[in-house]
Structure formats: C-alpha cells, structure tokens
CSV table of C-alpha atoms in Angstrom, one decimal:
chain,number,residue,atom,x,y,z
A,51,MET,CA,16.8,-14.5,21.7
A,52,LYS,CA,15.6,-17.8,23.5
A,53,ASP,CA,16.5,-16.0,26.7
A,54,LEU,CA,13.7,-13.6,25.7
A,55,PHE,CA,11.3,-15.9,24.4
A,56,THR,CA,9.4,-19.2,24.2
A,57,ILE,CA,8.1,-20.1,20.9
A,58,LYS,CA,5.4,-22.3,19.6
A,59,ARG,CA,4.6,-23.5,16.1
A,60,GLY,CA,1.8,-22.7,14.0
A,61,LYS,CA,-0.8,-25.4,12.5
A,62,ARG,CA,-0.9,-26.4,9.0
A,63,LEU,CA,-4.6,-25.5,7.4
A,64,THR,CA,-5.2,-26.5,3.7
A,65,VAL,CA,-7.0,-24.1,1.6
A,66,GLU,CA,-9.7,-27.0,0.9
A,67,ASN,CA,-10.5,-27.0,4.9
A,68,ARG,CA,-10.5,-23.2,5.5
A,69,VAL,CA,-14.1,-21.4,6.8
A,70,LYS,CA,-14.2,-17.9,6.4
A,71,GLY,CA,-14.5,-15.8,9.2
A,72,ASN,CA,-13.3,-12.9,11.3
A,73,ARG,CA,-9.9,-14.1,12.4
A,74,PRO,CA,-6.7,-13.2,10.7
A,75,LEU,CA,-4.7,-16.3,9.4
A,76,VAL,CA,-0.7,-15.5,9.2
A,77,THR,CA,1.0,-17.2,6.7
A,78,ALA,CA,4.7,-16.9,5.3
A,79,GLY,CA,4.9,-13.6,3.3
A,80,TYR,CA,5.8,-9.8,3.9
A,81,GLU,CA,2.8,-8.5,2.1
A,82,ASN,CA,-0.2,-7.7,4.3
A,83,THR,CA,2.1,-8.7,7.3
A,84,GLY,CA,1.5,-12.3,6.2
A,85,VAL,CA,-2.3,-12.2,7.1
A,86,ALA,CA,-3.5,-14.4,4.0
A,87,GLU,CA,-7.2,-14.2,4.5
A,88,PHE,CA,-9.8,-14.3,7.6
A,89,ILE,CA,-11.1,-17.8,9.0
A,90,GLY,CA,-13.6,-19.0,11.4
A,91,ASN,CA,-12.3,-22.6,12.2
A,92,GLU,CA,-12.7,-23.5,15.6
A,93,GLU,CA,-10.0,-26.2,16.0
A,94,GLN,CA,-7.4,-23.8,15.2
A,95,GLU,CA,-5.3,-22.6,18.2
A,96,ILE,CA,-5.9,-18.9,18.6
A,97,PHE,CA,-2.5,-16.8,19.5
A,98,PRO,CA,-2.9,-14.0,22.1
A,99,GLU,CA,-2.5,-10.6,20.7
A,100,ASP,CA,0.8,-8.4,22.1
A,101,THR,CA,3.0,-11.5,20.7
A,102,ILE,CA,5.5,-11.6,17.8
A,103,THR,CA,5.3,-14.0,14.6
A,104,ILE,CA,8.7,-15.4,12.4
A,105,ASP,CA,8.0,-17.0,9.2
A,106,MET,CA,9.5,-19.5,7.0
A,107,PHE,CA,11.3,-16.4,5.2
A,108,ALA,CA,12.4,-14.7,8.5
A,109,ASN,CA,9.8,-12.0,8.0
A,110,THR,CA,8.9,-10.8,11.8
A,111,PHE,CA,5.9,-8.9,12.8
A,112,TYR,CA,4.5,-7.7,15.7
A,113,ARG,CA,0.7,-8.6,16.6
A,114,ASN,CA,-1.6,-6.7,18.7
A,115,TYR,CA,-4.6,-8.8,17.7
A,116,SER,CA,-5.4,-12.4,18.2
A,117,TYR,CA,-4.9,-14.8,15.3
A,118,SER,CA,-4.4,-18.0,14.1
A,119,ALA,CA,-0.9,-19.3,12.0
A,120,ASP,CA,-0.1,-21.9,10.0
A,121,ASP,CA,2.8,-24.5,10.2
A,122,ASN,CA,5.3,-22.1,8.9
A,123,ILE,CA,5.0,-19.7,11.7
A,124,LEU,CA,7.1,-19.3,15.0
A,125,VAL,CA,4.9,-17.6,17.6
A,126,LEU,CA,7.0,-16.0,20.2
A,127,PHE,CA,6.0,-15.8,23.8
A,128,ASP,CA,7.7,-13.5,26.4
A,129,LYS,CA,9.3,-15.8,29.5
A,130,GLU,CA,9.0,-12.4,31.5
A,131,SER,CA,6.5,-9.6,30.5
A,132,ILE,CA,8.2,-7.3,28.0
A,133,PRO,CA,6.6,-3.9,27.4
A,134,SER,CA,4.8,-3.8,23.9
A,135,LYS,CA,6.7,-0.9,22.4
A,136,ALA,CA,9.7,-2.8,23.4
A,137,LYS,CA,8.4,-5.4,21.2
A,138,ILE,CA,8.2,-3.4,18.2
A,139,PHE,CA,11.9,-2.5,18.9
A,140,ILE,CA,12.9,-5.7,19.3
A,141,VAL,CA,11.4,-7.0,16.1
A,142,SER,CA,13.2,-4.1,14.1
A,143,GLN,CA,16.2,-5.6,15.8
A,144,ILE,CA,15.6,-9.3,14.5
A,145,ASN,CA,14.3,-8.2,11.0
A,146,LYS,CA,17.8,-6.7,11.1
A,147,ALA,CA,19.8,-9.6,12.2
A,148,ILE,CA,18.0,-12.4,10.1
A,149,GLN,CA,15.9,-11.2,7.4
A,150,SER,CA,18.7,-11.4,4.8
A,151,LYS,CA,20.0,-14.4,5.8
A,152,PHE,CA,16.9,-17.1,4.7
A,153,SER,CA,14.7,-17.9,1.3
A,154,TYR,CA,13.2,-21.0,-0.1
A,155,GLY,CA,16.7,-22.7,0.0
A,156,LYS,CA,17.2,-22.0,3.3
A,157,GLN,CA,14.3,-21.5,5.7
A,158,TYR,CA,13.8,-19.9,9.2
A,159,ARG,CA,12.8,-22.8,11.8
A,160,MET,CA,12.9,-24.0,15.5
A,161,GLY,CA,16.6,-24.6,15.0
A,162,SER,CA,17.3,-21.4,13.6
A,163,PHE,CA,15.3,-19.5,16.8
A,164,GLU,CA,17.8,-21.3,18.9
A,165,GLN,CA,20.9,-19.7,17.4
A,166,THR,CA,19.4,-16.2,16.5
A,167,LYS,CA,21.1,-13.6,18.4
A,168,ILE,CA,20.4,-9.8,18.4
A,169,GLN,CA,21.7,-6.5,19.7
A,170,LEU,CA,19.7,-4.9,22.4
A,171,PRO,CA,20.5,-1.7,24.4
A,172,THR,CA,21.6,-2.3,27.8
A,173,LYS,CA,21.9,-0.5,31.3
A,174,ASN,CA,23.9,-1.5,34.2
A,175,GLY,CA,24.4,-4.7,32.5
A,176,LYS,CA,20.4,-5.5,32.0
A,177,ILE,CA,18.4,-4.8,28.7
A,178,ASP,CA,16.9,-1.5,28.9
A,179,PHE,CA,13.4,-1.9,28.1
A,180,ASP,CA,12.6,1.7,29.1
A,181,PHE,CA,15.1,3.2,26.3
A,182,MET,CA,13.4,0.8,23.7
A,183,GLU,CA,9.6,2.2,24.7
A,184,SER,CA,10.9,6.0,24.7
A,185,PHE,CA,12.4,5.2,21.5
A,186,ILE,CA,9.7,4.0,19.7
A,187,GLU,CA,7.4,6.6,21.5
A,188,GLU,CA,9.6,9.6,20.2
A,189,LEU,CA,9.5,7.7,16.8
A,190,GLU,CA,5.9,7.4,16.8
A,191,ALA,CA,5.3,11.0,17.7
A,192,GLU,CA,7.4,12.0,14.9
A,193,ARG,CA,5.4,10.0,12.2
A,194,ILE,CA,2.1,11.7,13.6
A,195,GLU,CA,3.3,15.0,12.9
A,196,GLU,CA,4.4,14.1,9.5
A,197,LEU,CA,0.9,12.5,9.0
A,198,GLU,CA,-0.8,15.7,10.2
A,199,ALA,CA,1.2,17.7,7.8
A,200,TYR,CA,0.6,15.1,4.7
A,201,LEU,CA,-3.2,15.4,5.6
A,202,LEU,CA,-3.1,19.1,5.4
A,203,ALA,CA,-0.9,19.2,2.2
A,204,THR,CA,-3.3,17.0,0.5
A,205,GLY,CA,-6.5,18.6,1.9
A,206,LEU,CA,-7.7,15.3,3.6
A,207,SER,CA,-7.6,16.5,7.0
A,208,ASN,CA,-11.5,17.1,6.2
A,209,TRP,CA,-13.3,13.8,6.2
A,210,THR,CA,-16.8,15.7,6.5
A,211,LEU,CA,-19.0,14.4,3.4
A,212,THR,CA,-20.7,17.8,1.7
A,213,GLU,CA,-24.2,17.6,0.8
A,214,LYS,CA,-23.0,17.0,-3.1
A,215,GLU,CA,-20.8,14.0,-1.9
A,216,LYS,CA,-23.8,12.6,0.3
A,217,MET,CA,-26.2,12.9,-2.6
A,218,THR,CA,-23.6,11.1,-4.8
A,219,LEU,CA,-23.0,8.4,-2.6
A,220,GLU,CA,-26.7,7.8,-2.4
A,221,GLN,CA,-27.1,8.1,-6.2
A,222,PHE,CA,-24.6,5.2,-6.7
A,223,GLU,CA,-25.9,2.9,-3.9
A,224,SER,CA,-29.3,3.0,-5.4
A,225,GLY,CA,-28.4,2.6,-9.1
A,226,ASN,CA,-30.0,5.7,-9.7
A,227,PHE,CA,-27.7,7.1,-12.5
A,228,GLU,CA,-26.7,6.1,-16.0
A,229,TRP,CA,-23.3,4.1,-17.6
A,230,GLY,CA,-22.4,4.7,-20.9
A,231,GLU,CA,-19.8,3.2,-23.2
A,232,PHE,CA,-16.9,5.1,-24.5
A,233,ARG,CA,-13.5,4.5,-26.4
A,234,ILE,CA,-10.4,5.2,-24.6
A,235,GLY,CA,-8.9,7.1,-27.8
A,236,ASP,CA,-12.3,9.1,-27.8
A,237,LEU,CA,-11.0,10.7,-24.5
A,238,PHE,CA,-7.4,10.5,-25.2
A,239,GLU,CA,-4.7,11.6,-27.4
A,240,ILE,CA,-2.6,8.9,-26.8
A,241,ASN,CA,0.9,8.9,-27.9
A,242,PRO,CA,4.3,7.4,-26.6
A,243,THR,CA,6.1,9.3,-24.2
A,244,LYS,CA,9.1,11.3,-24.7
A,245,TYR,CA,12.6,10.3,-23.3
A,246,TYR,CA,16.3,10.9,-23.1
A,247,ARG,CA,18.3,8.6,-25.2
A,248,LEU,CA,20.4,8.2,-22.0
A,249,LYS,CA,21.5,5.4,-19.6
A,250,ASN,CA,19.2,5.0,-16.6
A,251,GLU,CA,22.3,6.1,-14.3
A,252,GLU,CA,22.9,9.5,-16.6
A,253,ILE,CA,19.0,10.3,-15.9
A,254,ILE,CA,18.7,9.3,-12.4
A,255,SER,CA,20.1,11.4,-9.3
A,256,GLU,CA,20.0,11.0,-5.7
A,257,ASN,CA,18.5,14.5,-5.4
A,258,GLY,CA,16.4,14.3,-8.3
A,259,LYS,CA,13.0,16.2,-8.5
A,260,VAL,CA,11.6,14.8,-11.8
A,261,PRO,CA,10.0,11.8,-11.9
A,262,LEU,CA,11.2,9.1,-14.6
A,263,ILE,CA,8.4,6.8,-15.3
A,264,SER,CA,8.9,3.2,-16.5
A,265,ASN,CA,7.2,0.1,-17.0
A,266,SER,CA,6.9,-0.7,-13.3
A,267,SER,CA,3.5,-1.8,-12.0
A,268,THR,CA,4.3,-0.1,-8.7
A,269,ALA,CA,5.2,3.4,-7.2
A,270,ASN,CA,3.1,5.0,-9.9
A,271,GLY,CA,5.5,3.6,-12.4
A,272,VAL,CA,8.2,5.7,-10.8
A,273,MET,CA,12.0,4.3,-11.4
A,274,GLY,CA,13.7,7.2,-9.9
A,275,PHE,CA,14.1,11.1,-9.7
A,276,SER,CA,16.3,13.5,-12.2
A,277,ASN,CA,17.7,16.8,-12.7
A,278,LEU,CA,17.1,16.6,-16.2
A,279,GLU,CA,14.2,18.9,-17.9
A,280,PRO,CA,11.1,17.0,-17.9
A,281,ASN,CA,9.5,16.5,-21.4
A,282,ASN,CA,6.1,15.1,-20.9
A,283,LYS,CA,2.9,17.1,-19.1
A,284,GLY,CA,1.7,16.3,-16.3
A,285,ASN,CA,-1.9,15.9,-15.3
A,286,SER,CA,-2.1,13.0,-17.7
A,287,ILE,CA,-2.2,9.3,-17.4
A,288,THR,CA,0.5,6.8,-18.7
A,289,CYS,CA,0.6,3.1,-19.3
A,290,SER,CA,3.0,0.6,-20.7
A,291,ASP,CA,2.5,-1.1,-23.8
A,292,THR,CA,4.3,-4.4,-23.1
A,293,THR,CA,1.9,-5.4,-20.5
A,294,VAL,CA,-1.0,-8.1,-20.4
A,295,GLY,CA,-3.6,-5.0,-19.2
A,296,ALA,CA,-4.1,-1.4,-17.2
A,297,ASP,CA,-2.0,-2.7,-14.5
A,298,THR,CA,0.9,-0.1,-15.4
A,299,MET,CA,-1.8,2.8,-15.6
A,300,TYR,CA,-1.1,5.7,-13.7
A,301,TYR,CA,-2.1,9.3,-13.3
A,302,GLN,CA,0.7,11.8,-13.2
A,303,GLU,CA,0.3,14.7,-11.5
A,304,LYS,CA,3.8,16.4,-12.3
A,305,ASP,CA,5.6,17.2,-15.5
A,306,PHE,CA,7.9,14.0,-15.9
A,307,ILE,CA,10.5,12.2,-18.0
A,308,GLY,CA,9.2,9.2,-20.0
A,309,TYR,CA,10.7,6.0,-20.9
A,310,SER,CA,10.5,3.5,-23.8
A,311,HIS,CA,7.3,1.6,-23.8
A,312,ILE,CA,5.4,4.0,-21.9
A,313,GLN,CA,2.2,5.6,-23.7
A,314,HIS,CA,0.8,9.2,-22.7
A,315,LEU,CA,-2.7,9.6,-22.5
A,316,VAL,CA,-3.3,13.5,-22.5
A,317,PRO,CA,-7.1,14.1,-22.3
A,318,LYS,CA,-9.2,15.8,-24.9
A,319,PHE,CA,-11.7,16.8,-22.4
A,320,GLU,CA,-12.2,19.1,-19.4
A,321,PRO,CA,-12.3,19.1,-16.4
A,322,PHE,CA,-9.2,16.2,-15.8
A,323,ASN,CA,-7.8,15.9,-12.6
A,324,LYS,CA,-6.7,13.3,-10.4
A,325,LEU,CA,-10.1,12.3,-8.8
A,326,VAL,CA,-11.4,11.7,-12.4
A,327,ALA,CA,-8.4,10.1,-13.4
A,328,SER,CA,-8.9,7.5,-10.7
A,329,VAL,CA,-12.4,6.3,-11.9
A,330,ILE,CA,-10.9,5.7,-15.6
A,331,ILE,CA,-8.2,4.0,-14.6
A,332,SER,CA,-10.2,1.7,-12.3
A,333,VAL,CA,-12.6,1.2,-14.9
A,334,CYS,CA,-9.7,0.3,-17.5
A,335,ARG,CA,-8.2,-2.1,-15.2
A,336,VAL,CA,-11.5,-3.7,-15.1
A,337,SER,CA,-11.8,-3.6,-19.0
A,338,THR,CA,-8.8,-5.3,-19.8
A,339,SER,CA,-8.5,-8.0,-17.1
A,340,LYS,CA,-7.7,-11.4,-18.3
A,341,LYS,CA,-8.5,-9.9,-21.7
A,342,TYR,CA,-4.5,-9.7,-23.1
A,343,ASP,CA,-1.4,-11.8,-22.9
A,344,TYR,CA,2.0,-12.0,-23.5
A,345,GLY,CA,1.2,-12.9,-27.2
A,346,ASN,CA,-1.5,-10.0,-27.7
A,347,LYS,CA,-0.2,-7.1,-25.7
A,348,PHE,CA,-2.2,-3.8,-24.3
A,349,ASN,CA,-0.5,-1.7,-26.9
A,350,ARG,CA,-1.5,1.7,-28.3
A,351,ASP,CA,-3.9,0.4,-30.6
A,352,ALA,CA,-5.5,-1.6,-28.1
A,353,MET,CA,-5.7,1.6,-25.8
A,354,ASN,CA,-7.3,3.6,-28.5
A,355,ASN,CA,-9.9,0.8,-29.2
A,356,THR,CA,-10.4,-0.2,-25.7
A,357,LYS,CA,-14.2,0.6,-24.5
A,358,ILE,CA,-14.8,1.3,-20.9
A,359,GLN,CA,-17.7,2.3,-18.5
A,360,LEU,CA,-18.5,5.5,-17.1
A,361,PRO,CA,-21.5,7.3,-15.3
A,362,THR,CA,-23.1,9.7,-17.9
A,363,GLN,CA,-25.3,12.6,-18.0
A,364,ASN,CA,-26.9,13.3,-21.5
A,365,ASN,CA,-25.1,10.9,-23.0
A,366,LYS,CA,-21.8,12.0,-22.2
A,367,PRO,CA,-19.7,11.3,-19.4
A,368,ASP,CA,-20.5,12.8,-15.8
A,369,TYR,CA,-17.1,14.2,-14.8
A,370,LYS,CA,-18.5,15.9,-12.0
A,371,PHE,CA,-20.2,13.0,-10.7
A,372,MET,CA,-17.1,11.1,-10.8
A,373,GLU,CA,-15.3,13.8,-8.8
A,374,SER,CA,-17.8,14.0,-6.0
A,375,PHE,CA,-17.5,10.2,-6.1
A,376,ILE,CA,-13.9,9.7,-5.4
A,377,SER,CA,-13.9,12.9,-3.1
A,378,ALA,CA,-16.8,10.9,-1.1
A,379,ILE,CA,-14.7,7.4,-1.0
A,380,GLN,CA,-11.6,9.4,-0.1
A,381,LYS,CA,-12.6,10.6,3.1
A,382,ILE,CA,-14.7,7.6,4.2
A,383,VAL,CA,-11.6,5.8,3.8
A,384,ILE,CA,-9.3,8.5,5.5
A,385,LYS,CA,-11.7,9.5,8.5
A,386,ASP,CA,-10.4,6.8,10.8
A,387,VAL,CA,-6.7,7.9,9.9
A,388,VAL,CA,-7.4,11.5,10.7
A,389,LEU,CA,-9.3,11.0,13.9
A,390,TYR,CA,-6.2,8.3,14.9
A,391,ALA,CA,-3.8,11.1,13.9
A,392,ASP,CA,-5.7,13.5,16.1
A,393,ARG,CA,-6.1,11.4,19.1
A,394,LYS,CA,-2.4,10.7,19.1
A,395,ILE,CA,-1.4,14.2,18.8
A,396,ASN,CA,-3.8,15.3,21.5
A,397,ALA,CA,-2.2,12.6,23.6
A,398,THR,CA,1.3,14.0,23.1
A,399,LYS,CA,0.3,17.4,23.8
A,400,GLU,CA,-1.1,16.4,27.0
A,401,VAL,CA,2.1,14.6,28.1
A,402,VAL,CA,4.1,17.5,26.9
A,403,GLN,CA,2.1,20.1,29.1
A,404,LYS,CA,2.2,17.7,32.3
A,405,SER,CA,6.0,17.5,32.0
C-alpha cells in the first residue's frame, strides 16, 4: 500500500479538552464508522474528504467528508489521484487483508502500514482503477434497486405526511395531549415462550424461514431461522427475563419459535401493531433504564408490575395517536433515503438510455 498512499497520524484529544461542534471526530472502533462525537476544537487538524482511515484495530473506512482524528487513527492520502469509487474498492481489500490480524494485543500502527500488501485488479501490468470504479457503480445500482424494492414492500416509499400525521406532530410538539400511567401487566398477558427442547443446531437451518428468538440484545433477538413449526404467535412482543431492563424487548411480526428465559407479551387490547409496539417498547426501555441489575433482574413479575407512561384519551391509552405519531416520524426519517434512492435510480436510467 505504501506505493499508493502516504500516511499521517491523528492527534490525541482528551475527553476533558473536547469542545462540542459540527466536525466529526474519528476514533478507534467499528460502530458508527468510528465517529465518536462532533467537535469544534480549532487546534485539531482537519483532514480532507476523499481520504481513507485505518484505526488501531485495523477497521478501515472511506471518508467522503472532512473530519478530525485521534492518535489511534492513520489517514491515507493518494500519492497520485485515485478515483473515489476505486478507493471504496480498495477499502474492501484492505479490510480483507488485515482486519482479522489485529486487536488490543496486536495493534495496527505506522509500521504495520509499511508491511501491508493488498490484492488489486490489473490491466497491462498497471492497476485497473477503471474496473474498480465500474465494479462499485454496478454494486451501487444493485443496492439501490434492492432499497427501492424494500421501500415499496414496507410501504415507506411515500413520505408525504397526512393531515392526521401533521396534526399529531403539532399536538406532540405543543404538548397538547395527556399522559397516563399503566401497568404492563394490565396491557399484556405475559408468559414464558414455548420452545423446543432441542439443541440449537437441531433447530436452526440454513434455509429456515421461522425465526428463533433468543436472549440477544441485537437483531430483534433473532438467533437464527428454522424449518420447524412456530409455537408462538406473532404480532406480539418478546423480552428476556435475565437482563437488567427492557433492552431485549422486541416486536415480533411473524409467528416464531421461543427460547428459554424469553417472555411472551400478548396484547389484551386492540388495535395492536408494529407502530403501537414501537411506542410501548420505547417507554418500557425508559422506565427500566438503570432500575435493575444482575441481582435484581427484569423478570416476569417485574414486567407485570412495571408502570409506563402513554398518551391517553378519556383516561385510556390513545393507540390511534401512537400509530399516527410513529407513522409521521418514520416518514420524516425515511424522506431523505427515498429522495436519495429516486435520484440514484433516475441517474442510472439516464446512463442506460444514453448508452
């Protein structure tokens, strides 16, 4: 890689000396592409967009924005101009070459860069940047088509707010609605999920369709998929009873297979759907935050007796308000994604028509 790039190391910036601002601060880590926070420190070097970073754990990212970086970050600059999309291809090859080789015990530093070698396509004995650009463009086109299909399938392609959604947002922003307190046990029937007394490998299949819900706090609690019959009804909520709060509480749209120590929350009310569940799960997580610990876990009794705050009308939960509110928030969040997808799709069509 030293034939392609020169490197510069970021500068250490302690937590105490950080000033809040609008500039991304890149630190070591995979989550959020290593962006820890946004700073305004004027003495901190600003690295330009269209560069690559490698952190101490060998996480490599392409940056299409300017940023600052701490001293665990190496910033890569082109020796000769490399097309942006080719850099994205190069990042994938760097990750492939080094990511599994470095950790806390063996960190990626300047000396590591000097020794790093990657595989790149060539043509007539020279690096084929045109091929890399074309490859990434085709990949982007495929992903945009998949995104469009997903938005259509989920009903998120329409981001225009209805009058009801506008009114709901106005009510929320002005505080022109009532909150009420309710026990989770009054809203849901809570019982352990039904599960197969089999080993995980006997349940999970590569081509399975039925979700297996575990104690995981990621991926909606899904451990894998099975070909066995589901034994718990969907349109409900699951939550592990071995955790310190509602972080493992998820809405399950489809019928599923349960797991040991997973509680099944079946609504006692209508209408219940993903939108209403989103509000209830959010307020449950707020209500249980820092309230439980490993000696006092969020078990079934705790779930039943936990009190949550919900929007109300006539002293009853206002589920229509919740639906409208979450629908509006989804549209606001998805708007830029939909417009981005539309621009990309139209640009692709223009290229095809011209060719």
